[in-house]
Every structure is written in C-alpha cells, then in structure tokens.
Amino acid sequence: MSNLKEEIRNNLNKLQDEINFIFAQGRDTVLSEVTVGQVYGGMRGLTALACNTSYVDPYSGLHIGEYTTEDFSSRLPEEIFFLLCTGKFPESDFIGKFREDLNQRTSVPEYTWNLLRTLPKDTHPMTMLSLGILSMEKESVFKKEYQKGIQKSQYWEYTLEDALNVIAKLPELAAGIYRIRFGDGNLIPHNPDLDWAGNLANMLGLPNSGKDFSELIRLYLVLHCDHEGGNVSAFTSRVVNSALSDLYYAISAGLNGLAGPLHGLANQECLKFILKIDDRYGDSLTEEEVRKYVFETLDSGKVIPGYGHAVLRVTDPRFTAFMKFGDTYCAENNCFKITKKLFAVVPGILKTYKGGKVANPWPNVDAVSGSLLYNFGLDQFDYYTVLFGVSRILGFCAQNILALGLGQPIIRPKSVTNKWIIDKLRER
Ligand code: AMX
C-alpha cells in the first residue's frame, strides 16, 4: 500500500490551517471586483476560485505545488498524481507500491465494452471516453457509502477510492476505444509490469510503438494533467462534483467540456491546420508561404489553432517541453518542421493583427503535440483529445479530492438579467 492517502491527509491538514489563517486575517477582504465587461466576457480575469493542485502564472506557465513545468516534465504521470494531491513528489518506493494497488483495479467491466461496441462507427472517441466512464458510475464507492450515511469528513476518502478505480482503468479503456474505433476491435491485454503510460502506449497496438513512443505518451500524460481550476473542463468537473454527484459523473462532465474546439479539441485542429499547409506547399515550404497561409486563415475569420491562451502571456512551457522532445526524436518529420516554421512566423503576425486584439500571440501546448503523435503513426487525430482527457482526469480527480477534503460547498454564483444590469447602470 502506498502512502498516498496519508500524504493527502497531511496536505489537507496543511491547507485547512492556511484557510483558517486566511479567514482569521480577513474573510471579507476584496480579492477581485467584477466589471460589466467581465460578466459578459466569460468572467476572464475574475479571481473567484481557490484551487490548490496547480496554478498557471501568465509569465511562467503551469506550476504544480512549488514546481515549474521544467521541474516535473521528466517524471511519471503516477508521480504527478501524487504531486497534484499532496503538493510534493513521492518517495522512490512509491511507484512500485502504487502500481501494485492500481493493478488490482484495472479491469474495465464487460458492460462498458458492450456499450462502446454498439455505438455507431462514427462516434467521436471523446464521446466514447465520456460514456465509458459514465457507464461505470454504478461502481462508485462514494455513492454507495453516501447512501449508507457517511460523515462529510469522509467524502474525500471514498472519492479517492473512485479516483483510483477510474485511473487504474484508463489505459485499458482509452486504448480499447482506439482499438474499437480505429483498429480491428481486438483488445491488447494490460501488462502488470509496465507503468501507466507504458501500458497505454503498448495497448494502442501501433506498429511504431517502441520505447520512444512510450516516452512521448509519458510526456503527453504529464504535460496535460492539470491547468488550475478555472478552465472549462476542470471547472465543469468541480461544479458537478460540488453537488456531490460522484467522480464518474464529474469526470464525464469535465471531458464533455474538454471536447470543445476552443479547449481540448484544439490539438486535432492544429494538426489539421499543419497537414493542410503540408498538402498545399509540401516539402519546399518557405516562410513567406507560411505567412500567406496564416493571413488567409485570419482574414477568413478563423483562429490560428494552437496560438493564444486565456491566461498565459508567454510561450507555454509545455510547448517548449514538447519542442525539446521533437528536436530529439523527430526533427526530420515534415509536420514538426512546419510546426517550427509556424512558431517563427505566427507570434509576429498575431502581435499586430487587427490592432493587436489577440491577448497572447504565443503558442500553447496544442501547437505541437499533434505533430509528435502523428510522427509515431498515431494518425487518427480524433483520438488526440482522448489522450488529453486521460491525462486531465488526474487533475479532475485531485481537484475534487482536495475540495471535498476541505469541505467546500456547492458552487452557485449569482447570475443577473440585462435589465438588472441596466438598472444598476442607471443608479450610478
Ligand atoms: N488566432 C486568431 N485570433 C485569435 C487567436 C488566434 N489564435 N486567439 C485569440 N484570438 C482573437 C479572439 O478570437 C478574440 O477575437 P474577437 O474579439 O473578435 O472575438 C480576440 O483575439 C481576443 O481573444 P483573447 O482574449 O486573446 O483570447 P481568449 O481568452 O478569448 O481565448 C483562446 C483564448 C485559447 C480560446 C483563443 O486564443 C483561441 O481561440 N486560440 C485558438 C484555439 C486554441 O489554440 N485553443 C487551445 C487553448 C488551450 C487549451 O485549452 N487546450
């Protein structure tokens, strides 16, 4: 048995002490004021949530606990889950013990496979992932215990059980979705000796799936794990769980948000964009042709996928980590070369396009991830968001475990009508 639960308890005690201190210092302190523009503008820039798994600094990107992306990008996803939940890296014996625990929980129920196999052939793999997890909802330990009448202070412990049960099944479920949707439907068995990412890479059954591909999947699953609390998928998952809908409902809901083109689907949009450039110009693509294509896209009212961010104001460090991988493992790949050419051209264009309306002209993680997967023969880009989802579930789980452990209430901000706002403006 790993010490994950004990360390989460320690973290919860520490976080609770901090909250007690914060409340004692000034429960009524104003952190953020809301403007009319923010009410109509997706609440951008409104500080209204506490999330202790990770935070995104506009200028240095994703931090988990005190660690920067560079600090944690070489770790295993299992260690990242520990870090998200506890704020620290595990001891060296954690991986072995945690793997033993997960190995007891891997098996995806037959009824889930039956459901996934009966879906129409053109069902989006994200729909399959979301439905696959939702279909297992009846297994929720939290729900069963809640119905028996548990204490509020125990909610997080049973939610952790649900989290471990889902996380253990994810490689098999996600790889199975790939095999059903894009392969011959035969599933490759889970290998108890492989780590979480290695198993997923192996069970996809790609001809090209050697050590380097496993390394890419590891990096992918680490870099997409969490992005603080206000992004569409994490926030959705938290809102749903705050109603004490169990983790299966909350994860499925979060994934439905991740499936949108402005969020998790952006990586497949990016690769489509790159492939179109490749199709039109081929190998001999010049910088001038890239510029022309980018302007054509912008002038037709479309966004440049993989560029811009609601919070970041620099090149996403996750993009940088992937570029480093690309330079090492696939420097000669055409898509990767186009990715590099776009990086050289797009920020300069977006900085000044339409008076510089784009708040962040720099690339986000999605600008490169698809090119790398494509290089290894993972050419079904509808599947890419599933990999994003598998990783991001680590964040959904950690955020919900900590929020329940801190006794956070149901989330219910106030909405108002146009008339209410007009009346308010008249009062000025
Ligand atoms: N290309 C062209 N225009 C862009 C742009 C881009 N990459 N990014 C932003 N803009 C435009 C917006 O559409 C908006 O135009 P409008 O005023 O005419 O509606 C204007 O610039 C201001 O937007 P913003 O404040 O810079 O961005 P935002 O916070 O509203 O949205 C995001 C952020 C990511 C949705 C946006 O930058 C975008 O659409 N990028 C392309 C898609 C993408 O890469 N998504 C992935 C995000 C990361 C993730 O969740 N995986």
Coordinates of C-alpha atoms and ligand atoms in Angstrom, one line a residue:
M1 CA 0.0 0.0 0.0
S2 CA 1.4 3.4 -0.9
N3 CA 1.4 6.4 1.5
L4 CA -0.8 8.4 -0.9
K5 CA -3.8 8.6 1.4
E6 CA -1.8 9.5 4.4
E7 CA 0.0 12.3 2.5
I8 CA -3.3 13.6 1.1
R9 CA -4.5 13.8 4.7
N10 CA -1.3 15.7 5.7
N11 CA -1.8 18.1 2.8
L12 CA -5.5 18.6 3.7
N13 CA -4.5 19.5 7.3
K14 CA -1.9 22.0 6.0
L15 CA -4.4 23.5 3.5
Q16 CA -7.0 23.7 6.2
D17 CA -4.6 25.5 8.6
E18 CA -3.9 28.0 5.8
I19 CA -7.6 28.6 5.2
N20 CA -8.1 29.1 8.9
F21 CA -5.3 31.7 8.9
I22 CA -6.7 33.4 5.8
F23 CA -10.2 33.6 7.4
A24 CA -8.7 34.9 10.6
Q25 CA -6.8 37.6 8.7
G26 CA -9.8 38.9 6.7
R27 CA -12.7 36.8 5.5
D28 CA -14.3 39.9 4.0
T29 CA -11.1 41.1 2.1
V30 CA -12.0 42.0 -1.5
L31 CA -9.8 40.0 -3.9
S32 CA -11.4 41.0 -7.2
E33 CA -14.1 43.3 -8.4
V34 CA -16.4 42.3 -11.3
T35 CA -16.9 44.7 -14.3
V36 CA -19.8 44.6 -16.7
G37 CA -17.2 43.5 -19.3
Q38 CA -16.2 40.5 -17.3
V39 CA -19.9 39.5 -16.7
Y40 CA -20.3 39.3 -20.5
G41 CA -16.8 38.2 -21.2
G42 CA -16.6 34.7 -19.8
M43 CA -15.5 36.0 -16.4
R44 CA -12.0 36.4 -17.7
G45 CA -9.6 37.7 -15.1
L46 CA -12.1 37.3 -12.3
T47 CA -10.4 35.8 -9.3
A48 CA -13.2 33.8 -7.7
L49 CA -11.9 30.3 -7.1
A50 CA -9.4 28.5 -4.8
C51 CA -7.5 25.6 -6.4
N52 CA -4.6 24.1 -4.7
T53 CA -3.5 21.4 -7.1
S54 CA -1.7 23.7 -9.6
Y55 CA -1.6 27.3 -10.8
V56 CA -0.8 29.0 -14.1
D57 CA 1.4 32.0 -13.9
P58 CA 0.8 34.2 -17.0
Y59 CA 4.5 34.6 -17.4
S60 CA 6.0 31.2 -16.2
G61 CA 3.1 28.8 -17.0
L62 CA 2.0 25.8 -15.2
H63 CA 3.2 25.1 -11.6
I64 CA 2.3 22.1 -9.6
G65 CA 2.9 22.8 -5.9
E66 CA 6.2 24.7 -6.0
Y67 CA 7.4 23.0 -9.1
T68 CA 7.6 24.5 -12.6
T69 CA 6.8 22.6 -15.8
E70 CA 10.6 22.1 -16.3
D71 CA 10.9 20.7 -12.8
F72 CA 8.3 18.0 -13.3
S73 CA 8.3 17.2 -17.0
S74 CA 10.7 14.3 -16.7
R75 CA 8.5 12.5 -14.1
L76 CA 5.9 9.7 -14.5
P77 CA 2.2 10.5 -14.5
E78 CA 1.8 8.4 -11.3
E79 CA 4.2 10.7 -9.5
I80 CA 2.4 13.7 -10.9
F81 CA -0.9 12.5 -9.5
F82 CA 0.8 12.2 -6.1
L83 CA 2.2 15.7 -6.5
L84 CA -1.2 17.2 -7.5
C85 CA -2.8 15.6 -4.5
T86 CA -0.1 16.2 -1.9
G87 CA 2.0 19.2 -3.1
K88 CA 5.2 17.1 -3.0
F89 CA 6.9 14.4 -5.0
P90 CA 6.6 10.8 -3.6
E91 CA 9.5 8.8 -2.2
S92 CA 11.3 6.4 -4.6
D93 CA 9.4 3.3 -3.4
F94 CA 6.0 4.9 -4.3
I95 CA 5.8 3.8 -7.9
G96 CA 6.1 0.1 -7.2
K97 CA 3.5 0.2 -4.4
F98 CA 1.1 2.4 -6.4
R99 CA 1.4 0.1 -9.4
E100 CA 0.5 -2.9 -7.2
D101 CA -2.6 -1.0 -6.0
L102 CA -3.7 0.0 -9.5
N103 CA -3.1 -3.5 -10.9
Q104 CA -5.9 -4.7 -8.6
R105 CA -8.3 -2.3 -10.1
T106 CA -7.6 -2.3 -13.9
S107 CA -10.4 -4.4 -15.3
V108 CA -13.0 -2.5 -17.3
P109 CA -16.4 -4.1 -16.9
E110 CA -17.8 -6.2 -19.8
Y111 CA -21.0 -4.0 -20.0
T112 CA -18.8 -0.9 -20.8
W113 CA -17.1 -2.7 -23.7
N114 CA -20.6 -3.9 -24.9
L115 CA -21.8 -0.3 -24.8
L116 CA -18.8 1.1 -26.6
R117 CA -19.0 -1.7 -29.3
T118 CA -22.7 -0.9 -30.1
L119 CA -22.1 2.8 -30.7
P120 CA -22.3 4.0 -34.3
K121 CA -18.9 3.6 -36.0
D122 CA -18.5 7.4 -36.5
T123 CA -19.0 8.2 -32.8
H124 CA -16.3 10.6 -31.7
P125 CA -13.7 8.9 -29.4
M126 CA -14.2 11.6 -26.8
T127 CA -17.9 10.7 -26.6
M128 CA -16.8 7.1 -26.2
L129 CA -14.4 8.0 -23.3
S130 CA -17.0 10.1 -21.6
L131 CA -19.7 7.5 -22.0
G132 CA -17.3 4.7 -21.0
I133 CA -16.6 6.4 -17.7
L134 CA -20.2 7.4 -17.1
S135 CA -21.3 3.8 -17.8
M136 CA -19.3 2.6 -14.8
E137 CA -21.0 5.1 -12.5
K138 CA -22.9 2.4 -10.7
E139 CA -19.5 1.2 -9.3
S140 CA -19.0 4.4 -7.4
V141 CA -17.8 3.6 -3.9
F142 CA -18.6 7.2 -2.8
K143 CA -22.2 6.8 -3.9
K144 CA -22.6 3.5 -2.1
E145 CA -21.1 4.9 1.1
Y146 CA -23.0 8.2 0.9
Q147 CA -26.3 6.2 0.7
K148 CA -25.3 4.4 3.9
G149 CA -24.8 7.8 5.6
I150 CA -21.2 8.8 5.9
Q151 CA -19.7 11.8 7.6
K152 CA -18.8 14.8 5.5
S153 CA -15.2 14.5 6.6
Q154 CA -15.0 11.1 4.9
Y155 CA -16.2 12.2 1.5
W156 CA -12.7 12.7 0.1
E157 CA -11.6 9.2 1.2
Y158 CA -14.3 7.5 -0.8
T159 CA -13.8 9.9 -3.7
L160 CA -10.1 8.9 -3.6
E161 CA -11.3 5.2 -4.0
D162 CA -13.3 6.2 -7.0
A163 CA -10.4 8.1 -8.4
L164 CA -8.0 5.2 -8.1
N165 CA -10.6 2.8 -9.7
V166 CA -11.0 5.1 -12.7
I167 CA -7.3 6.0 -13.1
A168 CA -6.4 2.3 -13.0
K169 CA -8.8 1.5 -15.8
L170 CA -7.9 4.5 -18.0
P171 CA -5.1 2.9 -20.1
E172 CA -7.2 -0.1 -20.9
L173 CA -10.3 1.9 -21.5
A174 CA -8.6 4.6 -23.7
A175 CA -6.6 2.0 -25.7
G176 CA -9.7 -0.1 -26.1
I177 CA -11.6 2.9 -27.5
Y178 CA -8.8 3.3 -30.0
R179 CA -8.9 -0.4 -31.0
I180 CA -12.7 -0.5 -31.3
R181 CA -12.9 2.8 -33.2
F182 CA -9.9 2.7 -35.4
G183 CA -8.5 -0.9 -35.2
D184 CA -9.8 -4.4 -35.6
G185 CA -11.6 -4.3 -32.2
N186 CA -9.3 -6.8 -30.5
L187 CA -8.1 -5.6 -27.2
I188 CA -4.5 -6.0 -26.1
P189 CA -4.2 -7.2 -22.5
H190 CA -2.9 -4.9 -19.7
N191 CA 0.7 -5.7 -18.7
P192 CA 1.1 -5.5 -14.9
D193 CA 4.9 -4.9 -15.3
L194 CA 4.5 -1.7 -17.3
D195 CA 3.9 1.7 -15.9
W196 CA 0.6 3.6 -16.5
A197 CA 1.8 5.5 -19.6
G198 CA 3.8 2.5 -20.9
N199 CA 0.6 0.3 -20.7
L200 CA -1.4 2.8 -22.7
A201 CA 1.3 3.2 -25.3
N202 CA 1.5 -0.6 -25.6
M203 CA -2.2 -1.4 -25.6
L204 CA -2.8 1.0 -28.5
G205 CA -1.0 -1.6 -30.6
L206 CA 0.6 0.8 -33.1
P207 CA 3.3 -0.7 -35.3
N208 CA 5.6 2.1 -34.3
S209 CA 5.1 1.8 -30.6
G210 CA 8.7 1.3 -29.2
K211 CA 10.5 3.0 -26.4
D212 CA 10.4 6.5 -27.9
F213 CA 6.6 6.3 -28.4
S214 CA 6.1 5.3 -24.8
E215 CA 8.3 8.2 -23.8
L216 CA 6.1 10.6 -25.8
I217 CA 3.0 9.2 -24.2
R218 CA 4.6 9.6 -20.8
L219 CA 5.4 13.2 -21.6
Y220 CA 2.0 13.8 -23.0
L221 CA 0.2 12.4 -20.0
V222 CA 2.4 14.5 -17.7
L223 CA 2.1 17.8 -19.5
H224 CA -1.7 17.8 -19.8
C225 CA -2.5 16.7 -16.2
D226 CA -3.9 19.9 -14.8
H227 CA -4.2 23.7 -15.5
E228 CA -5.6 25.2 -12.3
G229 CA -9.3 25.4 -11.6
G230 CA -11.0 27.9 -14.0
N231 CA -10.5 26.2 -17.3
V232 CA -13.7 24.8 -18.9
S233 CA -13.1 21.1 -18.1
A234 CA -11.7 21.3 -14.6
F235 CA -14.3 23.9 -13.6
T236 CA -17.1 21.8 -15.0
S237 CA -15.9 18.7 -13.3
R238 CA -15.6 20.6 -10.0
V239 CA -19.1 22.2 -10.3
V240 CA -20.7 18.8 -10.9
N241 CA -18.8 17.2 -8.1
S242 CA -19.7 20.1 -5.8
A243 CA -23.3 18.9 -6.0
L244 CA -21.9 15.6 -4.6
S245 CA -22.5 13.9 -7.9
D246 CA -19.8 11.3 -7.7
L247 CA -16.5 11.4 -9.6
Y248 CA -17.8 9.3 -12.5
Y249 CA -20.4 12.0 -13.2
A250 CA -17.9 14.7 -12.6
I251 CA -15.2 13.2 -14.9
S252 CA -17.6 12.6 -17.7
A253 CA -18.9 16.1 -17.5
G254 CA -15.4 17.6 -17.5
L255 CA -14.5 15.5 -20.5
N256 CA -17.5 16.9 -22.4
G257 CA -16.1 20.4 -21.8
L258 CA -12.7 19.3 -22.9
A259 CA -14.2 18.0 -26.2
G260 CA -14.7 21.6 -27.5
P261 CA -12.6 23.1 -30.3
L262 CA -11.6 26.1 -28.1
H263 CA -10.3 23.7 -25.4
G264 CA -9.1 20.1 -25.7
L265 CA -10.1 19.6 -29.4
A266 CA -7.6 22.4 -30.3
N267 CA -4.8 19.9 -30.7
Q268 CA -6.6 18.0 -33.5
E269 CA -7.5 21.3 -35.1
C270 CA -3.8 22.2 -35.0
L271 CA -2.7 19.1 -36.8
K272 CA -5.4 19.5 -39.5
F273 CA -4.1 23.0 -40.0
I274 CA -0.5 21.8 -40.3
L275 CA -1.5 19.0 -42.7
K276 CA -3.3 21.5 -44.9
I277 CA -0.2 23.6 -45.1
D278 CA 1.8 20.4 -45.9
D279 CA -0.8 19.4 -48.6
R280 CA -0.6 22.8 -50.3
Y281 CA 3.1 23.5 -50.2
G282 CA 4.8 20.2 -49.4
D283 CA 8.5 19.9 -48.5
S284 CA 9.7 23.2 -50.0
L285 CA 7.5 25.4 -47.8
T286 CA 9.0 28.9 -47.4
E287 CA 8.5 31.4 -44.5
E288 CA 6.7 33.7 -47.0
E289 CA 4.2 30.9 -47.8
V290 CA 3.6 30.3 -44.1
R291 CA 2.8 34.0 -43.7
K292 CA 0.5 33.9 -46.7
Y293 CA -1.4 30.9 -45.3
V294 CA -1.7 32.4 -41.8
F295 CA -3.1 35.7 -43.2
E296 CA -5.5 33.8 -45.4
T297 CA -6.8 31.9 -42.3
L298 CA -7.1 35.0 -40.2
D299 CA -8.8 37.0 -43.0
S300 CA -11.4 34.3 -43.4
G301 CA -12.4 34.9 -39.8
K302 CA -10.7 31.7 -38.3
V303 CA -8.3 31.5 -35.4
I304 CA -4.8 30.1 -35.7
P305 CA -5.1 26.9 -33.7
G306 CA -2.5 26.4 -31.0
Y307 CA -1.9 30.1 -30.5
G308 CA -3.3 32.3 -27.8
H309 CA -4.4 31.5 -24.3
A310 CA -6.9 32.8 -21.8
V311 CA -4.3 33.1 -19.0
L312 CA -0.8 32.6 -20.4
R313 CA 1.1 35.6 -21.9
V314 CA 4.3 33.8 -23.0
T315 CA 5.2 30.7 -24.9
D316 CA 3.6 27.8 -23.0
P317 CA 6.4 25.9 -21.2
R318 CA 4.6 22.7 -22.1
F319 CA 5.0 23.7 -25.8
T320 CA 8.7 24.2 -25.0
A321 CA 9.0 20.7 -23.4
F322 CA 7.3 19.1 -26.4
M323 CA 9.6 21.0 -28.8
K324 CA 12.6 19.7 -27.0
F325 CA 11.2 16.1 -27.4
G326 CA 10.6 16.9 -31.1
D327 CA 14.1 18.2 -31.7
T328 CA 15.5 15.0 -30.2
Y329 CA 13.2 12.4 -31.7
C330 CA 11.6 13.7 -34.8
A331 CA 13.5 16.7 -36.2
E332 CA 13.1 15.5 -39.7
N333 CA 9.4 15.0 -39.6
N334 CA 7.5 17.3 -42.0
C335 CA 4.7 18.2 -39.6
F336 CA 7.3 19.0 -36.9
K337 CA 9.2 21.2 -39.4
I338 CA 6.0 23.1 -40.2
T339 CA 5.3 23.5 -36.5
K340 CA 8.7 25.2 -36.2
K341 CA 8.1 27.4 -39.2
L342 CA 4.7 28.5 -37.7
F343 CA 6.4 29.3 -34.4
A344 CA 8.9 31.5 -36.3
V345 CA 6.1 33.4 -38.0
V346 CA 2.7 33.4 -36.2
P347 CA 3.6 35.3 -33.0
G348 CA 4.9 38.2 -35.1
I349 CA 1.7 38.3 -37.1
L350 CA -0.7 38.0 -34.1
K351 CA 1.1 40.7 -32.2
T352 CA -0.2 43.3 -34.6
Y353 CA -3.2 41.7 -36.3
K354 CA -6.3 43.9 -36.1
G355 CA -4.6 46.4 -33.7
G356 CA -3.2 43.5 -31.6
K357 CA -6.5 42.3 -30.3
V358 CA -5.1 38.8 -29.6
A359 CA -4.1 39.0 -25.9
N360 CA -1.4 36.3 -26.2
P361 CA 0.3 35.8 -29.6
W362 CA 2.4 32.8 -28.3
P363 CA 1.9 29.1 -28.9
N364 CA 0.1 26.9 -26.4
V365 CA 0.7 23.2 -25.8
D366 CA -1.6 22.2 -28.7
A367 CA 0.5 23.8 -31.3
V368 CA 2.9 20.9 -31.3
S369 CA 1.5 17.9 -29.5
G370 CA -0.4 16.6 -32.6
S371 CA 2.7 16.7 -34.8
L372 CA 4.6 14.5 -32.4
L373 CA 1.8 11.9 -32.2
Y374 CA 1.5 11.9 -36.0
N375 CA 5.2 11.2 -36.4
F376 CA 4.7 8.0 -34.5
G377 CA 1.9 6.8 -36.7
L378 CA -0.9 7.9 -34.4
D379 CA -2.7 9.5 -37.4
Q380 CA -6.3 9.4 -36.1
F381 CA -6.5 12.9 -34.8
D382 CA -10.0 12.5 -33.5
Y383 CA -8.2 10.4 -30.9
Y384 CA -5.8 13.1 -29.6
T385 CA -8.2 14.7 -27.2
V386 CA -8.7 11.3 -25.6
L387 CA -5.1 11.3 -24.6
F388 CA -5.5 14.8 -23.3
G389 CA -8.6 13.6 -21.4
V390 CA -6.8 10.6 -19.8
S391 CA -4.1 13.0 -18.5
R392 CA -6.5 15.7 -17.4
I393 CA -8.6 13.2 -15.4
L394 CA -5.6 13.2 -13.0
G395 CA -6.3 16.9 -12.4
F396 CA -10.1 16.5 -12.1
C397 CA -9.6 13.7 -9.5
A398 CA -7.0 15.6 -7.5
Q399 CA -9.0 18.9 -7.5
N400 CA -12.2 17.1 -6.4
I401 CA -10.5 15.1 -3.7
L402 CA -8.9 18.2 -2.2
A403 CA -12.1 20.3 -2.5
L404 CA -14.2 17.6 -0.7
G405 CA -11.4 17.2 1.9
L406 CA -11.6 20.9 2.6
G407 CA -15.4 20.7 2.9
Q408 CA -16.0 23.1 0.1
P409 CA -19.7 23.8 -0.5
I410 CA -21.8 23.5 -3.6
I411 CA -20.8 26.1 -6.3
R412 CA -23.5 28.6 -7.1
P413 CA -22.5 32.0 -8.4
K414 CA -25.3 34.6 -8.9
S415 CA -26.4 35.5 -12.4
V416 CA -28.4 38.6 -13.3
T417 CA -30.5 39.8 -16.3
N418 CA -29.7 42.6 -18.7
K419 CA -32.4 44.6 -17.1
W420 CA -30.8 44.2 -13.7
I421 CA -27.5 45.5 -15.1
I422 CA -29.2 48.4 -16.9
D423 CA -31.0 49.4 -13.7
K424 CA -27.6 49.2 -11.9
L425 CA -26.0 51.5 -14.5
R426 CA -28.8 54.0 -14.1
E427 CA -28.3 54.1 -10.4
R428 CA -24.7 55.5 -10.9
Ligands
AMX1 N1 -6.0 33.3 -33.8 C1 -6.8 34.4 -34.2 N2 -7.5 35.1 -33.3 C2 -7.3 34.9 -32.0 C3 -6.5 33.8 -31.6 C4 -5.8 33.0 -32.5 N3 -5.0 32.0 -32.2 N4 -6.5 33.8 -30.2 C5 -7.4 34.8 -29.9 N5 -7.8 35.4 -31.0 C6 -8.8 36.5 -31.0 C7 -10.1 36.1 -30.4 O1 -10.9 35.2 -31.2 C8 -10.7 37.4 -30.0 O2 -11.3 37.9 -31.1 P1 -12.8 38.7 -31.1 O3 -12.5 39.8 -30.1 O4 -13.0 39.0 -32.5 O5 -13.7 37.6 -30.5 C9 -9.5 38.2 -29.6 O6 -8.4 37.6 -30.3 C10 -9.3 38.3 -28.1 O7 -9.2 37.0 -27.6 P2 -8.2 36.7 -26.4 O8 -8.6 37.5 -25.2 O9 -6.8 36.8 -26.9 O10 -8.4 35.1 -26.2 P3 -9.5 34.4 -25.3 O11 -9.0 34.4 -23.9 O12 -10.9 34.9 -25.6 O13 -9.5 32.9 -25.9 C11 -8.4 31.0 -26.8 C12 -8.4 32.1 -25.7 C13 -7.4 29.9 -26.4 C14 -9.8 30.3 -26.8 C15 -8.0 31.7 -28.1 O14 -6.7 32.2 -28.0 C16 -8.1 30.8 -29.3 O15 -9.2 30.6 -29.9 N6 -7.0 30.1 -29.7 C17 -7.0 29.2 -30.8 C18 -7.6 27.9 -30.3 C19 -6.6 27.2 -29.3 O16 -5.4 27.2 -29.5 N7 -7.2 26.6 -28.2 C20 -6.4 25.9 -27.3 C21 -6.4 26.6 -25.9 C22 -5.6 25.7 -24.9 C23 -6.4 24.6 -24.5 O17 -7.4 24.7 -23.8 N8 -6.1 23.4 -24.9

